[in-house]
Coordinates of C-alpha atoms and ligand atoms in Angstrom, one line a residue:
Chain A
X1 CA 0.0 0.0 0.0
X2 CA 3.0 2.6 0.5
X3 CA 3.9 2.0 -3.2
X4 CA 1.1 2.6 -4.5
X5 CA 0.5 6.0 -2.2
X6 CA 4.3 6.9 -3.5
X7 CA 3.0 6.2 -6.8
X8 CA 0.6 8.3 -6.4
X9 CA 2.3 11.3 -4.9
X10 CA 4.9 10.3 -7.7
X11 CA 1.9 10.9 -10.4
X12 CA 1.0 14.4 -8.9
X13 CA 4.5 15.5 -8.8
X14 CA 4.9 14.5 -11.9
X15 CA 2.1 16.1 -12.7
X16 CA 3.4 19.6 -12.4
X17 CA 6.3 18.8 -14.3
X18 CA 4.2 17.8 -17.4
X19 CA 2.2 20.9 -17.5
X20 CA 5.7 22.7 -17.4
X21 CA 7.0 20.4 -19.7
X22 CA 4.1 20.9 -22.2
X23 CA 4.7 24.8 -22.5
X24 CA 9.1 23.7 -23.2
X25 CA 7.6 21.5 -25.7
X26 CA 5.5 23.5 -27.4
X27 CA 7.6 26.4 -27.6
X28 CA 10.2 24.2 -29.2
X29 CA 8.1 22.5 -31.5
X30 CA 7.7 25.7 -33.3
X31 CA 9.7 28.4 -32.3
X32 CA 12.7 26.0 -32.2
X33 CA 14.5 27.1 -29.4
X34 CA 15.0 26.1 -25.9
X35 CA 13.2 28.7 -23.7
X36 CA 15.0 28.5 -20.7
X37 CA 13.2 31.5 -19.0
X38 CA 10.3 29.4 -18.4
X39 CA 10.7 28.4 -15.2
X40 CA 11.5 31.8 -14.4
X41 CA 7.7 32.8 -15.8
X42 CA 6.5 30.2 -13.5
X43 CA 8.2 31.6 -11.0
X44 CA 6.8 35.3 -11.7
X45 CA 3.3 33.1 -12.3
X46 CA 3.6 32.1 -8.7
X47 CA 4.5 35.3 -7.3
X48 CA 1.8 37.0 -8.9
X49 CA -0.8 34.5 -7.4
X50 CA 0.9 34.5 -4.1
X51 CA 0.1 38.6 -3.6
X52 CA -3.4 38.2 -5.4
X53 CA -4.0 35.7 -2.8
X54 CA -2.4 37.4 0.4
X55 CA -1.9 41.0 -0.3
X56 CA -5.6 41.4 -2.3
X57 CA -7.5 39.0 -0.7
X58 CA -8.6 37.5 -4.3
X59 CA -10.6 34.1 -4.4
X60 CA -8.5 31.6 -5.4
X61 CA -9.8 30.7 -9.3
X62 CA -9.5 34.1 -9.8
X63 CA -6.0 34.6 -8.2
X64 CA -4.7 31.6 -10.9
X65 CA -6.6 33.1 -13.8
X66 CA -4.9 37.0 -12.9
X67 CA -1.5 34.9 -12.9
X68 CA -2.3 33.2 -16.2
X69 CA -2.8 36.3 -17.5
X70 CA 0.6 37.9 -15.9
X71 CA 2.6 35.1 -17.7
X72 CA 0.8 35.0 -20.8
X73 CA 1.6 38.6 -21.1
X74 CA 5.0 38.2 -20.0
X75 CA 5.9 35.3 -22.1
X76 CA 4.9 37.5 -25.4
X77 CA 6.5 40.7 -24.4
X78 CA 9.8 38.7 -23.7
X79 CA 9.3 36.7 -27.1
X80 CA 8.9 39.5 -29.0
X81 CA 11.7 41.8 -26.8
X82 CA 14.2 38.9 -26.8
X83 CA 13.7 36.0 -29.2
X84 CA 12.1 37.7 -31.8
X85 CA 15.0 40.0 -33.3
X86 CA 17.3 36.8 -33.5
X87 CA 14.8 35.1 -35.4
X88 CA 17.6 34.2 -38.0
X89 CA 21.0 34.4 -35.3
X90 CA 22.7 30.9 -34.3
X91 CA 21.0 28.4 -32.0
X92 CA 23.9 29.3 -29.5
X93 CA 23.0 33.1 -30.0
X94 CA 19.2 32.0 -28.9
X95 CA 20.0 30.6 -25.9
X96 CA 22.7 32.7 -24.1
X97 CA 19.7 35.0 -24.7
X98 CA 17.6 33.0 -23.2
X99 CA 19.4 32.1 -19.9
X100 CA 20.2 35.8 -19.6
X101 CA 16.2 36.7 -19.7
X102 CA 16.5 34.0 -17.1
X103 CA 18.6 35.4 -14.6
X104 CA 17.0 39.1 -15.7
X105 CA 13.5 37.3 -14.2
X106 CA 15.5 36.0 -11.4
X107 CA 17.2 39.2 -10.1
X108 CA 13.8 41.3 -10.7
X109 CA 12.1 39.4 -8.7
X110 CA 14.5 40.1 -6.2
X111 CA 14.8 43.4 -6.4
X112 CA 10.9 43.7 -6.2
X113 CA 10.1 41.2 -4.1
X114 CA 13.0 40.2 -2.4
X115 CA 15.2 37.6 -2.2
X116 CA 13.7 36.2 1.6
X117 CA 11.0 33.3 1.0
X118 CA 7.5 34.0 1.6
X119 CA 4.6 31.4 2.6
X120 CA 2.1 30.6 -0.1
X121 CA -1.2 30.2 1.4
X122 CA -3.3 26.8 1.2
X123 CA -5.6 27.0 -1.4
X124 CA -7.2 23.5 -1.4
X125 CA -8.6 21.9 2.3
X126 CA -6.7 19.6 4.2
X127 CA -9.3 16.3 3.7
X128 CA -8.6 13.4 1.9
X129 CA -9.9 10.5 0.1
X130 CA -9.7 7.2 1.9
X131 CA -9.9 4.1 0.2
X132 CA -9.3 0.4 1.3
X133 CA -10.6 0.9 4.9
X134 CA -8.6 4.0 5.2
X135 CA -5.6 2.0 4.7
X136 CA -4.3 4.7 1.4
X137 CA -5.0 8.6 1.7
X138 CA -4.9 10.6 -1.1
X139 CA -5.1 14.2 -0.4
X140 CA -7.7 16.9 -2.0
X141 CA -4.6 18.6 -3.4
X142 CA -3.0 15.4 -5.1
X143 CA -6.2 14.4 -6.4
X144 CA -7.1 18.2 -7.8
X145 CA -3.4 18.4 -9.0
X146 CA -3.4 15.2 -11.1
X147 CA -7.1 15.9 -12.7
X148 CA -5.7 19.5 -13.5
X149 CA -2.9 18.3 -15.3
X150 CA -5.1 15.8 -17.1
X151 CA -7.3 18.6 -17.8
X152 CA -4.7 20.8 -19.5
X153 CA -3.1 18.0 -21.6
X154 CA -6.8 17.0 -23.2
X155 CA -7.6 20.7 -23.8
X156 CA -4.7 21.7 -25.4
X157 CA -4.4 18.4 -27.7
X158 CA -8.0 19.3 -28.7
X159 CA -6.8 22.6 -29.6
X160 CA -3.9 21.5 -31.8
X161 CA -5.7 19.2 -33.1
X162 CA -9.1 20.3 -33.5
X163 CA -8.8 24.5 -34.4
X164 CA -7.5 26.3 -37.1
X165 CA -4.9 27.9 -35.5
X166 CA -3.7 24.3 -34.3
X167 CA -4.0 23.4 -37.9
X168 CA -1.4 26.2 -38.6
X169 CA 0.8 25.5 -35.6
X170 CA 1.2 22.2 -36.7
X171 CA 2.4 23.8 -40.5
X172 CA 4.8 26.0 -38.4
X173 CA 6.7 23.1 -36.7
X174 CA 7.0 21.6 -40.2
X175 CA 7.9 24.5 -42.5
X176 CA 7.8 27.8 -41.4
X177 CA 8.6 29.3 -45.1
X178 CA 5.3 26.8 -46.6
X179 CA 3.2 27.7 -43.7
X180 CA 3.9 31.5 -44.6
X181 CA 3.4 30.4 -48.6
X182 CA -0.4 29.3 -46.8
X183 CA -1.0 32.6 -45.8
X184 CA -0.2 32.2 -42.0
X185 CA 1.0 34.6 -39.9
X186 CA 4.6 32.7 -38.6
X187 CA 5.0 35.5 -36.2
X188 CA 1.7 35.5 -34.6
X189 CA 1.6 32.0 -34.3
X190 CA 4.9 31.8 -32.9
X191 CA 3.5 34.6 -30.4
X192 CA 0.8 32.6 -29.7
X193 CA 2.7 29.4 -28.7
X194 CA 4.4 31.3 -26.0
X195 CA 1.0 33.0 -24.9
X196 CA -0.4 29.4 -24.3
X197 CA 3.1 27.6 -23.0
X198 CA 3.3 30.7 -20.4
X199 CA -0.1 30.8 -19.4
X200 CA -0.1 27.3 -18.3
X201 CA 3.2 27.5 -16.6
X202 CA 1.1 29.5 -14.3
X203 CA -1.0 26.6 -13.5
X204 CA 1.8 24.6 -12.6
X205 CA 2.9 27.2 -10.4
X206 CA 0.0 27.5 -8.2
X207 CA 0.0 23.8 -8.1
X208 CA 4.0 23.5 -7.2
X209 CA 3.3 26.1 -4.4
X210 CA 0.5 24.6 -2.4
X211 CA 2.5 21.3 -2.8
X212 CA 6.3 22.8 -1.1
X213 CA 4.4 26.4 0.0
X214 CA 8.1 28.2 -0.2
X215 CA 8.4 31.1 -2.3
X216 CA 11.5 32.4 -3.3
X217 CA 12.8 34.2 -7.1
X218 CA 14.5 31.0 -7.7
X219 CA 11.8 28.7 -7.2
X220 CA 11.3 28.3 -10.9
X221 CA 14.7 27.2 -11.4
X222 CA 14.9 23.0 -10.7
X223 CA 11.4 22.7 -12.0
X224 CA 12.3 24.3 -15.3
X225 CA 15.7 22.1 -15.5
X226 CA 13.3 19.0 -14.5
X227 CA 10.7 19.7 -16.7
X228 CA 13.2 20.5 -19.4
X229 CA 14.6 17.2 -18.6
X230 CA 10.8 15.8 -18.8
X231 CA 10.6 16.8 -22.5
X232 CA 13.6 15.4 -23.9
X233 CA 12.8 12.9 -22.2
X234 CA 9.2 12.1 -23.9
X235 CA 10.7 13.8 -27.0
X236 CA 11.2 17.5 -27.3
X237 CA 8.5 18.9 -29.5
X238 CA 6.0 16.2 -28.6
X239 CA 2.8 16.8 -26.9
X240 CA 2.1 13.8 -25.8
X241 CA 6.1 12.9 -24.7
X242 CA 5.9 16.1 -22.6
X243 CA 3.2 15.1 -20.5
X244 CA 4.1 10.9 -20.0
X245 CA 8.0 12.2 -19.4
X246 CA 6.8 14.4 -16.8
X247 CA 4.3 11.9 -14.9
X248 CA 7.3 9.6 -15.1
X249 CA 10.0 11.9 -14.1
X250 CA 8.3 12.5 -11.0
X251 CA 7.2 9.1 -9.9
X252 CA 11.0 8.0 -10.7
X253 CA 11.7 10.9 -8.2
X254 CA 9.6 9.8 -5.4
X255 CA 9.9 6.6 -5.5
X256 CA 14.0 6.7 -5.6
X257 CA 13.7 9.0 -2.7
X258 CA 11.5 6.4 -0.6
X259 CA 13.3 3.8 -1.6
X260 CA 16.8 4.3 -2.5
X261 CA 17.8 7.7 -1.3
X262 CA 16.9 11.5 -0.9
X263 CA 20.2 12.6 -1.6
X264 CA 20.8 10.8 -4.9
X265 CA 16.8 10.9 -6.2
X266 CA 18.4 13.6 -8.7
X267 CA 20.9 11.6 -9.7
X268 CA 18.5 8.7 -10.6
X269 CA 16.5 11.1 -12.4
X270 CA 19.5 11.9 -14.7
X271 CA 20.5 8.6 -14.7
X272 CA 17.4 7.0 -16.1
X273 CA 17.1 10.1 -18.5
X274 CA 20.4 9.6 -20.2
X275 CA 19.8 5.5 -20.3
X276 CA 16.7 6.4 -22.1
X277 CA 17.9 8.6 -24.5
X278 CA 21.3 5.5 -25.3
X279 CA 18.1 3.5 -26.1
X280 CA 16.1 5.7 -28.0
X281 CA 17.8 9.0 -28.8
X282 CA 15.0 10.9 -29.6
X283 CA 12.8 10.4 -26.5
X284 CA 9.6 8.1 -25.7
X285 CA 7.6 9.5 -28.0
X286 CA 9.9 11.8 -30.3
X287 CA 9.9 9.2 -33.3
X288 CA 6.2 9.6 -34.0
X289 CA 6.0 12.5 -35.6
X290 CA 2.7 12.8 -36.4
X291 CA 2.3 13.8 -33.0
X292 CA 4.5 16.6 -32.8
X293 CA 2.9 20.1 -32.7
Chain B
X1 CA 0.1 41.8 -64.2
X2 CA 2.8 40.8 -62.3
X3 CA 6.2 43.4 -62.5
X4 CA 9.0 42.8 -61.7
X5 CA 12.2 46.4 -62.2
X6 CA 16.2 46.1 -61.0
X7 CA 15.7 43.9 -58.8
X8 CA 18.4 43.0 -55.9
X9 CA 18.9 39.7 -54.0
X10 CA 21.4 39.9 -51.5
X11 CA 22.4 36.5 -49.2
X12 CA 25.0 38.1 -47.1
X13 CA 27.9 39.5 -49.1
X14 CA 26.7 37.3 -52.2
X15 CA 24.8 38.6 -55.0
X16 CA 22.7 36.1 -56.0
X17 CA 20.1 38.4 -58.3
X18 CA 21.9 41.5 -59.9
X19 CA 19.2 44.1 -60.7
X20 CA 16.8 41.8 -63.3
X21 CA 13.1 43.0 -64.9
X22 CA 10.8 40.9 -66.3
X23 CA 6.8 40.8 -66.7
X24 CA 4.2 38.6 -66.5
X25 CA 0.9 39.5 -68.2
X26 CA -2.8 38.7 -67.2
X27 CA -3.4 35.1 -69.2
X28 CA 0.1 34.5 -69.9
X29 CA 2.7 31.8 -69.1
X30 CA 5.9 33.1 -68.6
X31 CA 8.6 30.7 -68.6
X32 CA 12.2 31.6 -66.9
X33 CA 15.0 29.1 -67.5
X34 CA 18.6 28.7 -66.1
X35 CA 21.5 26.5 -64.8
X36 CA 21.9 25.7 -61.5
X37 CA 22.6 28.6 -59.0
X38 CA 21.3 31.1 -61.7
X39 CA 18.9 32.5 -59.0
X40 CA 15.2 30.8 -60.3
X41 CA 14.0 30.0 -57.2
X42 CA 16.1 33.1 -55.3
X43 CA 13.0 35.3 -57.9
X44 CA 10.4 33.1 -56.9
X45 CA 10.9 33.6 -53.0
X46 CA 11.9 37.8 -53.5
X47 CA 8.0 37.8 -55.4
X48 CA 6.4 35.4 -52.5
X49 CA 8.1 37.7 -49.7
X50 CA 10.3 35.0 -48.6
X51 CA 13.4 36.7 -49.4
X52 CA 14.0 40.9 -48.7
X53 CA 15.3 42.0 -52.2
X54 CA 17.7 44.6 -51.2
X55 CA 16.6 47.2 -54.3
X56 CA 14.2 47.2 -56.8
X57 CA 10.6 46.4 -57.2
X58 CA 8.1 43.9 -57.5
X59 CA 4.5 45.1 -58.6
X60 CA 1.1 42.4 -58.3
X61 CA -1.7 45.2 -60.7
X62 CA 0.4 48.3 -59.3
X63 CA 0.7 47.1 -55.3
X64 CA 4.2 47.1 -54.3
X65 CA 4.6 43.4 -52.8
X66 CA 8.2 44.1 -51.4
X67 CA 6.2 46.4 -49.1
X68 CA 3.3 43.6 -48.2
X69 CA 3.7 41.3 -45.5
X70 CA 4.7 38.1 -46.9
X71 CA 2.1 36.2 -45.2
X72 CA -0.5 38.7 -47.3
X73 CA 0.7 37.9 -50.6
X74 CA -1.0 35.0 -51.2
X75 CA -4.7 36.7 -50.2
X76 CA -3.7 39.1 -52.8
X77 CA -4.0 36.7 -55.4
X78 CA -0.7 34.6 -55.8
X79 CA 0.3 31.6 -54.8
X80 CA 3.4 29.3 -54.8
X81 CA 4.6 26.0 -55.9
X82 CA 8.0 25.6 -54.3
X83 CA 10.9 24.0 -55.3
X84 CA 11.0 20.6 -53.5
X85 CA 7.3 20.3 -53.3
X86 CA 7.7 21.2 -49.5
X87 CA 3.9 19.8 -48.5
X88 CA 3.2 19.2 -44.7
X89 CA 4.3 15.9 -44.8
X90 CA 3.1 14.8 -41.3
X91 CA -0.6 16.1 -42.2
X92 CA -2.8 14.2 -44.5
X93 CA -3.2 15.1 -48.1
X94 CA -7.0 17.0 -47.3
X95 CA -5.1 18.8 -44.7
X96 CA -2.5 19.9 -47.1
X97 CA -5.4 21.1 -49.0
X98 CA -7.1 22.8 -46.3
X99 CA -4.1 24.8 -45.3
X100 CA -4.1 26.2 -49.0
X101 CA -7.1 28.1 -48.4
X102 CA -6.1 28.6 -45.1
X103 CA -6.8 32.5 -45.4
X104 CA -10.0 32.1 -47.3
X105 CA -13.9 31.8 -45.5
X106 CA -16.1 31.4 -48.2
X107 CA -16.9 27.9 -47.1
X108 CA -18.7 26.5 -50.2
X109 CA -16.8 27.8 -52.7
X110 CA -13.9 25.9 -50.8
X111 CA -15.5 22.9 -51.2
X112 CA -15.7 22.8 -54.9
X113 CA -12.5 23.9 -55.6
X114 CA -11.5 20.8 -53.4
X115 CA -13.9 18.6 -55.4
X116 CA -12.0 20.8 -58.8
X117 CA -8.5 19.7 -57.1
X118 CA -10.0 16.4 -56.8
X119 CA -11.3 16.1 -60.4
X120 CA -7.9 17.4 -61.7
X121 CA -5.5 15.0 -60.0
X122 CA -8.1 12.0 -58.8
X123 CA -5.0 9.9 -57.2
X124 CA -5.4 12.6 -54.2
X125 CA -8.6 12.0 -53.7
X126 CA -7.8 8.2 -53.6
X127 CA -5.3 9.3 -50.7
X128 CA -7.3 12.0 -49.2
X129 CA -6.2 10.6 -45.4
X130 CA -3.0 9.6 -46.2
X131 CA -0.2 11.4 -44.4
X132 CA 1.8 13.1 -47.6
X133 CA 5.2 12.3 -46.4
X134 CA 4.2 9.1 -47.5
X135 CA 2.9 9.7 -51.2
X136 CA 5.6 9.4 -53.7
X137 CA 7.5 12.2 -55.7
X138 CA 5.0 12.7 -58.4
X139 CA 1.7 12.5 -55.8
X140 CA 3.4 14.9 -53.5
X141 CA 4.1 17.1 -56.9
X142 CA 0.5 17.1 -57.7
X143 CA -0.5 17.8 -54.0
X144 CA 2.0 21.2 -53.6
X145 CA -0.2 22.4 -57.0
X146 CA -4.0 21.0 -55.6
X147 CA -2.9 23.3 -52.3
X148 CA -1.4 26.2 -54.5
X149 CA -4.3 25.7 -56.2
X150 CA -6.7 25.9 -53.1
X151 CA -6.1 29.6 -52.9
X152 CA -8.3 30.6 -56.1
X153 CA -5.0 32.5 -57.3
X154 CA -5.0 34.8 -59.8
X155 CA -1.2 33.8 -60.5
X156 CA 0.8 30.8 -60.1
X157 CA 4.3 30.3 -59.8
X158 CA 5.7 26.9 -59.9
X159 CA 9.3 26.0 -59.2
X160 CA 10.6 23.1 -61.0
X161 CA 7.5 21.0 -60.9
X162 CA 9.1 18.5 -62.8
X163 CA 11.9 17.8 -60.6
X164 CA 12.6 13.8 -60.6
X165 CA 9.7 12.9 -62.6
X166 CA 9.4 10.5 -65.1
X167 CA 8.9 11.6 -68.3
X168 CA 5.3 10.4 -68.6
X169 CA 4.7 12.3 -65.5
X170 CA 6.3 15.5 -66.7
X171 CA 4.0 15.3 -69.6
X172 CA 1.0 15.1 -67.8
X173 CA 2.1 18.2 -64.7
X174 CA 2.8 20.1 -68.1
X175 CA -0.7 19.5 -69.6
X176 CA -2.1 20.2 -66.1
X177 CA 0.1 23.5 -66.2
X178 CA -1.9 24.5 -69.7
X179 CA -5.3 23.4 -68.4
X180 CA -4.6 25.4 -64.8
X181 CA -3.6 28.4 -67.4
X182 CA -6.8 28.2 -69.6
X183 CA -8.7 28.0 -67.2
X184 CA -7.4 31.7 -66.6
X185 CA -4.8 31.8 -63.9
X186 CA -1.3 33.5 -65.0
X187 CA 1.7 30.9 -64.8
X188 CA 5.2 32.2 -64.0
X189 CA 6.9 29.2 -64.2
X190 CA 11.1 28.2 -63.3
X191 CA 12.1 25.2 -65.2
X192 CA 15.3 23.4 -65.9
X193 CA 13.6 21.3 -69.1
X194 CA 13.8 24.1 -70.9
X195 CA 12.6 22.4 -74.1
X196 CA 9.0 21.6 -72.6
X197 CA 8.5 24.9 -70.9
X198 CA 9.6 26.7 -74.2
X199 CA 7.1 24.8 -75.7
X200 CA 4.2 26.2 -73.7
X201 CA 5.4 29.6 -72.7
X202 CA 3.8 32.8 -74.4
X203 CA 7.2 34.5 -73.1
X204 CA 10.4 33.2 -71.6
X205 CA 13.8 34.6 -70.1
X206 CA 16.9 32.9 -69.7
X207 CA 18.6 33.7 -66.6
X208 CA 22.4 33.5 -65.9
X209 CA 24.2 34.2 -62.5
X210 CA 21.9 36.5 -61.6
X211 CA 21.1 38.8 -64.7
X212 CA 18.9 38.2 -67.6
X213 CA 20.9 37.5 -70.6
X214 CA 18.0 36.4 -73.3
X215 CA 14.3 36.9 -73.5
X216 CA 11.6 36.8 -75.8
X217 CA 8.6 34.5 -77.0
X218 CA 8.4 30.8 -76.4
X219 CA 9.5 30.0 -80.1
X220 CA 12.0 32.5 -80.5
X221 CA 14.2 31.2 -77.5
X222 CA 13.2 27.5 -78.4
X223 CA 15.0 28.3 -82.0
X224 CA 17.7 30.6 -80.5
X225 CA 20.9 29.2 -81.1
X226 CA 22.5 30.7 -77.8
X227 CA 19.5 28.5 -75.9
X228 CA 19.6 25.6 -77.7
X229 CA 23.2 25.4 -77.3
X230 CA 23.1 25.5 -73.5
X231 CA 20.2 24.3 -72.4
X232 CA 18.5 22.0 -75.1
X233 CA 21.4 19.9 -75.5
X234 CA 21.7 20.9 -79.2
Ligands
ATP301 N1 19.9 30.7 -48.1 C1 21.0 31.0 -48.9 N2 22.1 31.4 -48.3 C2 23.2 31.7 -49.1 N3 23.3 31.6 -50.4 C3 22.2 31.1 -51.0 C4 21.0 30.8 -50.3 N4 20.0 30.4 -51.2 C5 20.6 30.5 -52.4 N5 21.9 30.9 -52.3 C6 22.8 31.1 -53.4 O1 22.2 32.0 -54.4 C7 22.4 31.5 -55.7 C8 21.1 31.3 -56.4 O2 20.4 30.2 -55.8 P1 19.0 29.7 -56.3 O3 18.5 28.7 -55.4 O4 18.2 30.9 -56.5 O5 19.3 29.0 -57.7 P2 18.4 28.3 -58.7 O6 18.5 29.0 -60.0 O7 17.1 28.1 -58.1 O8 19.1 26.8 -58.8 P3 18.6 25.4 -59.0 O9 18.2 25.2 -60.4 O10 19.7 24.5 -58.6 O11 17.4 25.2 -58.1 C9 23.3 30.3 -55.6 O12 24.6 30.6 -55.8 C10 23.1 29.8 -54.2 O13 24.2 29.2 -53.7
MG302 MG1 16.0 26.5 -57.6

């Protein structure tokens, strides 16, 4: 019975990963480029929630949807500020860029908000769900955490699949220079990829908070290298890889810190991410291209 | 009319196009022909906004493209076969189709020219749900000109279509070509079987590292002796 609870807290970690891997994924699938601000959006996500909730007083689905709207706008302005003018530099260019927006996030948040850690408030009641005589407790929040991220996997594969601007997101991964031949916008849709990676990322920042309630600017950092870590490990640029590499990710974390040690559960993580990749060097899923956005 | 004065293709230090003019006229097909590296398909992408010409002009009926977003072009009228086909390879051949008229909302005037598309090459519609990357050369050839054609253009430019055909192939793309053309849509079309294109062009220019050397009508250039000396093997 304590596997499967591990499991479980293994799925909801994992969880949060997913629905930060699925913006990394996304963002590369089309834009090409490793974001590697996006933890820090989280982290700005998570802030923004945190004073909505505390300093306003803000219900808490409203409190998420202002921060989904903070990182949406956020990811845009810095795609458009940053990215956007080395739209044709080197890969290398594009991310020294990128890890300098980074640390810009990092040390403005500081400077705003300091660099001491703040409390986030609980958002979701203590209960739980008892099953087999009581014998395995699931809490309110792991339950609400997991269904989220469930949630935000089947909405957004409906969009991609389903709309016409999914239709043309799915032309930009291919070929940017035919999907602009089609009369699509390359630059909007590219704007729009980081609108919808950044605005979940808020998501999964509420969530990560009311799991490990510590706030500080560099909270976003270890999420964003594990979710980063959760795509390649599904496959970069798959939808579908994002979210199973980040479920697994973290129930290969728990259960190596139950079970092995807390210490070296990152280093099992790694471990198991580079055997994958010996195996299959493109990911889980990143052979089936169909599936990529 | 498409018109196209001194225009300048730049990639980096390299001038690829050095200041050519050419026209296209309403009806017309307009062949241009060249070696390798001449700078066809460098043209094609400076007219679709692809490319930033560094000088010179490109005019679709008086509209200055070179100051349209490229993405705008083809609602203006023209579309674009290009070179290597390029279809979505991972979407099916109806949504290859579908993105063509991508721009367009007229609903049931989409749906018969996909039923016209259809009608005009009737192995797609066999394959409708197959994923293109798996059609071969010549099916994936007649899907880039279905999804050009899925705009309703006014003017087509195609780019090499009959790259790594078989000859029975290339004959039938080039009837298509005339019947697409008859049916009233302009052709500006980049060819290295410069015999066949020759054949069907109202007007052709040869094009040679970047400047026009030759033009003139079909037949003229077919019987020049400078052309058929380079580029019809006689
Ligand atoms: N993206 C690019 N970067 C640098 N140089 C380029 C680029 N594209 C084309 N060129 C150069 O510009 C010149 C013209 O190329 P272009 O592709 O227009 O020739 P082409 O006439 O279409 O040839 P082909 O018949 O082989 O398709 C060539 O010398 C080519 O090397
Ligand atoms: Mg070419």
């Amino acid at each position: 019975m304590a596997f499967l609870s591990y499991l479980i807290n293994g799925l909801s970690l994992g969880s949060v990963y997913a629905i930060i891997a699925l913006g990394y994924t996304m963002v590369y699938g089309i834009a090409k480029m490793l974001n590697f601000a996006h933890g820090d959006i989280m982290m700005v996500g998570a802030y923004v929630a945190f004073f909505a909730l505390t300093s306003f007083g803000i219900p808490v689905i409203p409190s998420v949807l202002l921060s989904m709207l903070a990182t949406t706008v956020l990811g845009v302005v810095i795609e458009r500020l940053a990215y956007k003018p080395l739209r044709h530099a080197t890969s290398l260019s594009v991310l020294i860029t990128a890890i300098g927006v980074s640390y810009f996030l990092q040390n403005g948040a500081q400077l705003l908000w300091s660099s001491s850690t703040k409390v986030f408030p609980a958002i979701i009641s203590n209960g739980s769900v008892k099953l087999f005589g009581g014998e395995l407790q699931i809490s309110y929040l792991t339950l609400v955490t997991i269904v989220v991220c469930i949630a935000v996997m089947v909405c957004l594969t409906l969009f991609i699949n389903k709309t016409k601007t999914g239709m043309a997101m799915r032309a930009c991964s291919e070929d940017k220079g035919a999907a602009t031949l089609m009369g699509i916008n390359v630059n909007m849709i590219i704007s729009i990829t980081f609108a919808i990676g950044s605005g979940i990322a808020a998501i999964a920042a509420v969530l990560l908070c009311a799991t490990y309630p510590t706030l500080s600017p560099t909270l976003g950092s270890m999420p964003g290298i594990k979710a980063f870590t959760a795509a390649v490990f599904g496959g970069i640029g798959s939808i579908p890889g994002a979210f199973l590499g980040g479920l697994m990710l973290g129930v290969i974390e728990i259960l190596a810190k139950a079970y092995v040690s807390t210490q070296l559960s990152d280093a099992i993580v790694f471990a198991v991410l580079i055997i994958v990749l010996l195996i299959k060097p493109t990911g889980l899923l990143g052979r089936k291209l169909s599936e990529k956005v | 009319m498409l018109k196209v004065e001194n225009l300048v293709v730049k990639y980096g230090m390299i001038e690829a196009i050095k200041g050519i003019s050419f026209e296209v006229n309403d009806g017309e097909i307009v062949t241009l022909i060249g070696a390798n590296g001449a700078g066809k398909t460098t043209t094609m992408h400076a007219i679709s906004g692809l490319v930033k010409p560094v000088s010179g002009s490109i005019q679709l009926d008086g509209v200055e493209l070179t100051k349209v977003q490229p993405h705008k072009i083809l609602s203006m009228g023209l579309a674009q076969v290009p070179e290597g086909r390029r279809v979505f390879a991972q979407e099916t051949v109806e949504e290859n189709l579908t993105l063509g008229a991508f721009f367009r909302k007229d609903k049931d005037k989409i749906r018969t020219d996909m039923d016209f598309v259809y009608d005009l090459f009737p192995r797609l519609k066999e394959r409708s749900s197959q994923l293109a990357g798996t059609l071969s050369g010549g099916e994936q050839q007649m899907l880039a000109m279905g999804r050009a054609l899925m705009a309703d253009p006014r003017i087509m430019l195609l780019d090499e279509p009959s790259m790594g055909l078989s000859p029975l192939l290339v004959s039938e793309i080039f009837s298509i070509i005339e019947e697409i053309n008859k049916k009233g849509t302009t052709v500006l079309l980049v060819e290295q079987n410069a015999k066949r294109a020759l054949a069907i062009a109202d007007h052709a220019y040869v094009l040679e590292t970047g400047n026009i050397t030759l033009h003139g009508t079909g037949q003229e250039l077919s019987q020049d002796e400078r052309v058929q000396k380079a580029y019809l093997g006689g």
